[in-house]
Coordinates of C-alpha atoms in Angstrom, one line a residue:
M1 CA -0.6 -18.4 -33.9
P2 CA -4.1 -17.1 -32.8
R3 CA -5.6 -14.7 -35.3
E4 CA -5.7 -11.7 -32.5
Y5 CA -1.8 -11.9 -32.3
Q6 CA -1.4 -11.8 -36.1
Y7 CA -0.1 -8.3 -37.4
P8 CA 0.6 -7.4 -41.1
F9 CA 3.6 -5.4 -39.9
E10 CA 6.5 -5.5 -37.6
L11 CA 7.7 -3.5 -34.7
R12 CA 10.6 -2.0 -37.0
H13 CA 7.9 -0.7 -39.4
L14 CA 6.4 1.4 -36.7
V15 CA 10.0 2.7 -35.7
Y16 CA 11.0 3.6 -39.1
F17 CA 7.7 5.4 -39.9
R18 CA 7.8 7.4 -36.7
E19 CA 11.3 8.8 -37.5
V20 CA 10.3 9.8 -40.9
A21 CA 7.1 11.3 -39.4
R22 CA 9.3 13.3 -37.0
Q23 CA 12.0 14.5 -39.5
L24 CA 9.9 14.6 -42.7
H25 CA 13.0 13.6 -44.6
F26 CA 13.9 10.2 -45.6
R27 CA 17.6 10.7 -45.8
K28 CA 18.0 12.3 -42.4
A29 CA 15.7 9.7 -40.8
A30 CA 17.8 6.9 -42.3
E31 CA 20.9 8.5 -40.8
T32 CA 19.4 8.7 -37.5
L33 CA 18.3 5.0 -37.6
A34 CA 21.6 3.9 -39.1
V35 CA 19.7 2.1 -42.0
A36 CA 20.1 2.4 -45.7
Q37 CA 17.7 5.0 -47.4
P38 CA 16.2 2.5 -49.8
A39 CA 15.5 0.0 -47.0
L40 CA 13.8 2.7 -45.0
S41 CA 11.7 3.7 -47.9
R42 CA 10.7 0.1 -48.6
S43 CA 9.7 -0.4 -45.1
V44 CA 7.5 2.8 -45.1
A45 CA 6.0 1.6 -48.3
Q46 CA 5.3 -2.1 -46.8
L47 CA 3.5 -0.4 -43.9
E48 CA 1.3 1.5 -46.2
T49 CA 0.4 -1.5 -48.0
A50 CA -0.4 -3.4 -44.9
L51 CA -2.7 -0.6 -43.6
K52 CA -4.0 -0.2 -47.1
V53 CA -3.6 3.7 -46.6
D54 CA -1.2 6.3 -47.7
L55 CA 0.8 7.7 -44.5
L56 CA 3.0 10.1 -46.4
N57 CA 2.8 12.5 -49.4
R58 CA 6.1 12.3 -51.2
T59 CA 7.4 14.8 -53.6
R60 CA 10.9 15.7 -54.7
R61 CA 10.9 18.7 -52.5
K62 CA 9.2 17.6 -49.3
V63 CA 7.6 14.8 -47.5
E64 CA 4.1 15.5 -45.7
L65 CA 2.0 13.4 -43.3
T66 CA -1.5 12.6 -44.7
T67 CA -4.5 12.9 -42.4
A68 CA -4.2 9.1 -41.9
G69 CA -0.5 9.4 -41.3
K70 CA -1.1 12.0 -38.4
A71 CA -3.7 9.8 -36.9
F72 CA -1.5 6.7 -37.0
L73 CA 1.5 8.6 -35.6
E74 CA -0.7 9.7 -32.6
R75 CA -1.8 6.0 -32.0
I76 CA 1.8 4.4 -32.2
E77 CA 3.6 7.1 -30.1
P78 CA 2.2 6.0 -26.6
L79 CA 2.8 2.3 -27.7
L80 CA 6.3 2.9 -28.7
R81 CA 7.1 4.9 -25.6
G82 CA 5.4 2.3 -23.4
L83 CA 7.5 -0.4 -25.0
A84 CA 10.7 1.6 -24.5
A85 CA 9.9 2.0 -20.7
V86 CA 9.2 -1.8 -20.2
P87 CA 12.8 -3.0 -19.4
G88 CA 13.5 -0.1 -16.9
D89 CA 10.1 -0.8 -15.3
I90 CA 10.7 -4.4 -15.1
Q91 CA 14.2 -4.1 -13.6
A92 CA 13.0 -1.6 -11.0
L93 CA 10.2 -4.1 -10.1
A94 CA 12.7 -6.9 -9.9
G95 CA 14.9 -4.8 -7.8
G96 CA 12.2 -3.6 -5.3
Q97 CA 12.3 -0.1 -6.6
S98 CA 8.7 0.0 -7.8
G99 CA 5.5 -2.0 -7.3
Q100 CA 2.8 -2.0 -4.8
V101 CA 2.5 -3.4 -1.2
R102 CA -0.9 -4.1 0.5
V103 CA -0.7 -3.4 4.1
A104 CA -3.3 -3.6 6.8
F105 CA -3.1 -1.9 10.3
T106 CA -4.7 -1.5 13.5
G107 CA -5.5 1.9 15.5
L108 CA -2.6 1.1 17.8
A109 CA -0.1 0.7 14.9
M110 CA -1.1 4.1 13.2
A111 CA -0.9 5.9 16.6
T112 CA 2.6 4.4 17.4
V113 CA 5.1 2.9 15.0
L114 CA 3.5 3.0 11.5
P115 CA 3.8 6.7 10.8
G116 CA 7.6 6.4 11.2
I117 CA 7.8 3.4 9.0
L118 CA 5.8 4.9 6.2
R119 CA 7.8 7.9 6.2
E120 CA 11.1 6.1 6.0
F121 CA 9.9 3.7 3.4
N122 CA 8.6 6.6 1.1
R123 CA 12.0 8.2 1.6
R124 CA 13.8 5.2 0.4
Y125 CA 11.5 3.7 -2.0
P126 CA 9.4 6.5 -3.6
G127 CA 8.4 4.3 -6.5
I128 CA 6.5 1.7 -4.5
R129 CA 3.0 2.5 -3.5
V130 CA 1.7 1.3 -0.2
E131 CA -2.1 0.5 0.0
L132 CA -3.3 1.0 3.4
N133 CA -6.4 -0.7 5.2
E134 CA -7.5 -0.4 8.7
S135 CA -8.8 -3.6 9.9
P136 CA -9.1 -5.7 13.0
T137 CA -6.7 -8.5 13.9
S138 CA -9.3 -11.3 12.9
A139 CA -9.9 -9.6 9.5
Q140 CA -6.0 -9.3 8.8
L141 CA -5.2 -12.9 9.8
E142 CA -8.0 -14.0 7.2
S143 CA -6.5 -11.6 4.6
L144 CA -3.0 -12.8 5.2
K145 CA -4.3 -16.4 4.8
T146 CA -5.9 -15.7 1.3
G147 CA -3.1 -13.3 0.2
E148 CA -5.5 -10.4 0.1
I149 CA -2.8 -8.3 1.9
A150 CA 1.0 -8.8 1.8
C151 CA 1.6 -7.8 5.5
G152 CA -0.3 -6.7 8.6
F153 CA 0.3 -4.8 11.9
F154 CA -1.9 -6.7 14.3
H155 CA -2.3 -8.1 17.8
P156 CA -1.6 -11.7 18.2
D157 CA -3.3 -14.2 20.6
A158 CA 0.0 -15.9 21.3
A159 CA 3.7 -15.6 20.8
A160 CA 3.7 -17.4 17.6
T161 CA 0.9 -17.2 14.9
P162 CA 0.7 -20.3 12.8
G163 CA 1.7 -20.0 9.2
L164 CA 3.0 -16.5 9.7
S165 CA 6.3 -14.8 10.2
T166 CA 6.1 -12.1 12.9
K167 CA 8.2 -9.3 14.3
L168 CA 7.3 -7.9 17.7
L169 CA 7.0 -4.1 17.4
L170 CA 5.5 -3.1 20.7
Q171 CA 4.6 -4.7 24.1
E172 CA 3.2 -2.6 26.9
K173 CA 1.1 -2.8 29.9
N174 CA -2.2 -0.8 29.3
G175 CA -3.4 2.2 31.1
V176 CA -6.8 3.7 31.1
L177 CA -8.2 6.6 29.1
L178 CA -10.7 8.6 31.2
P179 CA -13.0 11.7 30.4
A180 CA -11.2 14.8 31.9
E181 CA -14.2 15.3 34.2
H182 CA -14.2 11.8 35.6
P183 CA -13.9 11.7 39.6
L184 CA -10.6 9.7 39.2
A185 CA -9.1 11.7 36.3
R186 CA -6.8 13.6 39.0
A187 CA -5.3 10.5 40.4
R188 CA -1.8 10.0 39.1
K189 CA -2.2 6.3 39.3
L190 CA -5.1 3.8 39.5
R191 CA -5.8 0.3 40.0
L192 CA -8.6 -1.7 38.3
R193 CA -10.5 -2.1 41.4
D194 CA -10.8 1.7 41.6
L195 CA -12.8 1.5 38.3
G196 CA -15.4 -1.0 39.2
A197 CA -18.1 1.5 38.8
T198 CA -16.9 3.0 35.7
P199 CA -18.5 2.0 32.3
F200 CA -15.9 0.9 29.7
V201 CA -15.8 1.2 26.0
M202 CA -14.4 -2.0 24.3
F203 CA -14.5 -3.6 20.9
P204 CA -16.2 -6.8 19.6
R205 CA -14.4 -9.9 21.1
T206 CA -14.3 -11.5 17.5
H207 CA -11.8 -8.6 16.2
N208 CA -9.3 -9.5 18.7
P209 CA -10.0 -12.3 21.0
G210 CA -6.5 -12.4 22.6
F211 CA -6.5 -9.0 24.1
Y212 CA -10.2 -8.8 24.9
D213 CA -9.6 -12.1 27.0
R214 CA -6.8 -10.5 28.8
V215 CA -8.8 -7.4 29.6
L216 CA -11.4 -9.8 31.3
A217 CA -8.5 -11.6 33.1
A218 CA -7.1 -8.4 34.5
F219 CA -10.5 -7.5 35.9
A220 CA -10.9 -11.0 37.4
Q221 CA -7.4 -10.8 39.0
A222 CA -8.4 -7.5 40.5
G223 CA -11.6 -8.9 41.8
V224 CA -13.9 -6.7 39.6
T225 CA -16.7 -7.4 37.3
P226 CA -16.3 -5.1 34.3
R227 CA -19.1 -2.8 33.2
I228 CA -18.7 -2.9 29.3
A229 CA -21.1 0.1 28.1
D230 CA -20.4 -0.4 24.4
E231 CA -18.3 -2.2 21.9
V232 CA -17.2 -0.2 18.8
W233 CA -14.7 -0.3 15.9
P234 CA -12.4 1.3 14.7
R235 CA -10.2 2.4 17.7
A236 CA -10.8 6.2 17.0
N237 CA -14.6 5.5 17.9
A238 CA -13.8 4.3 21.3
I239 CA -11.6 7.4 22.1
G240 CA -14.6 9.5 20.7
L241 CA -17.0 8.1 23.1
V242 CA -14.5 8.7 26.0
R243 CA -14.3 12.2 24.9
A244 CA -18.1 12.4 25.0
G245 CA -17.9 11.3 28.7
L246 CA -19.7 7.7 28.0
G247 CA -17.0 5.6 29.6
A248 CA -13.3 4.7 29.9
T249 CA -11.1 2.6 27.6
F250 CA -7.8 0.9 27.7
M251 CA -4.7 2.4 26.0
A252 CA -1.1 1.6 25.6
P253 CA 1.2 4.5 27.0
S254 CA 2.8 4.8 23.4
E255 CA -0.6 5.5 22.0
A256 CA -1.3 8.2 24.6
K257 CA 1.4 10.8 23.7
Q258 CA -1.0 13.2 21.8
L259 CA -4.6 13.4 23.4
P260 CA -7.3 15.9 23.2
D261 CA -8.2 18.1 26.2
E262 CA -11.3 16.2 26.8
V263 CA -9.5 13.1 28.1
V264 CA -6.7 12.0 30.3
F265 CA -4.4 9.0 30.5
R266 CA -3.5 7.3 33.6
S267 CA -1.3 4.5 34.4
L268 CA -2.7 1.4 36.2
D269 CA -0.8 -0.2 39.1
G270 CA -1.1 -3.9 39.5
S271 CA -3.3 -6.1 37.3
A272 CA -3.7 -4.7 33.7
P273 CA -4.0 -5.9 30.1
E274 CA -0.9 -5.9 27.9
S275 CA -0.9 -4.9 24.3
R276 CA 1.2 -6.7 21.8
L277 CA 1.7 -5.4 18.3
V278 CA 3.4 -7.3 15.6
L279 CA 4.1 -7.0 11.9
G280 CA 3.2 -10.3 10.3
W281 CA 3.5 -11.8 6.8
R282 CA 3.1 -15.4 5.3
K283 CA 6.0 -17.5 5.7
D284 CA 5.2 -20.2 3.1
T285 CA 6.1 -18.0 0.2
S286 CA 9.3 -15.8 -0.7
P287 CA 8.1 -12.1 -0.2
D288 CA 8.1 -10.1 -3.5
P289 CA 10.7 -7.5 -3.8
A290 CA 8.5 -4.6 -2.8
L291 CA 7.3 -6.5 0.3
G292 CA 10.8 -7.4 1.1
A293 CA 11.8 -3.8 0.8
F294 CA 8.9 -2.8 3.2
L295 CA 9.9 -5.4 5.8
V296 CA 13.5 -4.3 5.8
V297 CA 12.5 -0.8 6.7
A298 CA 10.1 -2.0 9.3
G299 CA 13.1 -3.9 11.0
A300 CA 11.6 -7.3 10.1
S301 CA 13.7 -10.1 8.8
T302 CA 12.4 -12.4 6.0
A303 CA 14.9 -15.3 6.9

C-alpha cells in the first residue's frame, strides 16, 4: 500500500478516543460504545503510542484532556462527522435528491418557461443546486457536445438536433418590438413591408443561424430588404436599444407580457419569423439522477 495511505491507527481508535474525551470517564464511555472497559483503555493507549503524545491525564478521581488531546479532538471531530454523513449523502445523490445540474439558457427561455421550471424544481428538490449560464444557441450546442453543461434551453435549426434529445417547449410566430414613439407604434397589427424603413436590432448570425435565416426569409417573402442597424448579445441589450429609440427587434408573444413603458409590442400579419425553444440534452449517455429529476420537472422524457 502507498505510504500516504498507511496510518498508525484505525478508525475505531478515533471513535473510542472521542467518546472518552466527551465523557471524561472510561466506564461511561465503554457503556455508551458497548465495549469492555479494558479494551477501551487499551485502544486509547494504542492511539497515544501511535501519535507519540499523551492525549489524556488519568488519575483515580478523574480523566482530563491534555493540550495535545484537545487539539487532536478538534481535528478529528469534523472528520468523523463527515464520515458519518457520507452514506446519507451518497444515497441522496443516487436518488436524485442532491447534486448539481449545469443548465444553459437563452433570453427567450428566461423570459418565458424557465422561471416556472426553476421554481417547481427548487420546491421538489431543494438539495440539488442548479448552475445557470446564459449563452447563445451555438455555444450551448458546443457545450452539450463536450459535456460542459448537462442540458440547455436553445433554438434549434431544425426539428431534430443530431446527437441530442430535445423537448419542444415553445413555438411562436414573432411580432415586433418598437419604441413607444415610433410612427407605427399605435397600429394594432403590422406587416413586415410596413417596416422597410425601420432599422432593426439583431444578434450575430453565428449565435443562432436558424432563426437569423428565418428572419431574412420572412423579409424576402415580404419583398423588403431589412435595415439591420446593430447586432448585439445578450437579448436584454437588444431590448435596451429599442427602449433608447435606436431601432426595432423581433419578439415572441410569450416574451412580451411585461414590457417597460418606452416600448410596445405589435403582432405581425403575413410573413414573420418563428421562434422555437427546446430543452436539449445528450442522448448517448444516461442522465445522472440530478439531471433526470430536472428533465422530469421540465416535462421532458429521457426515454
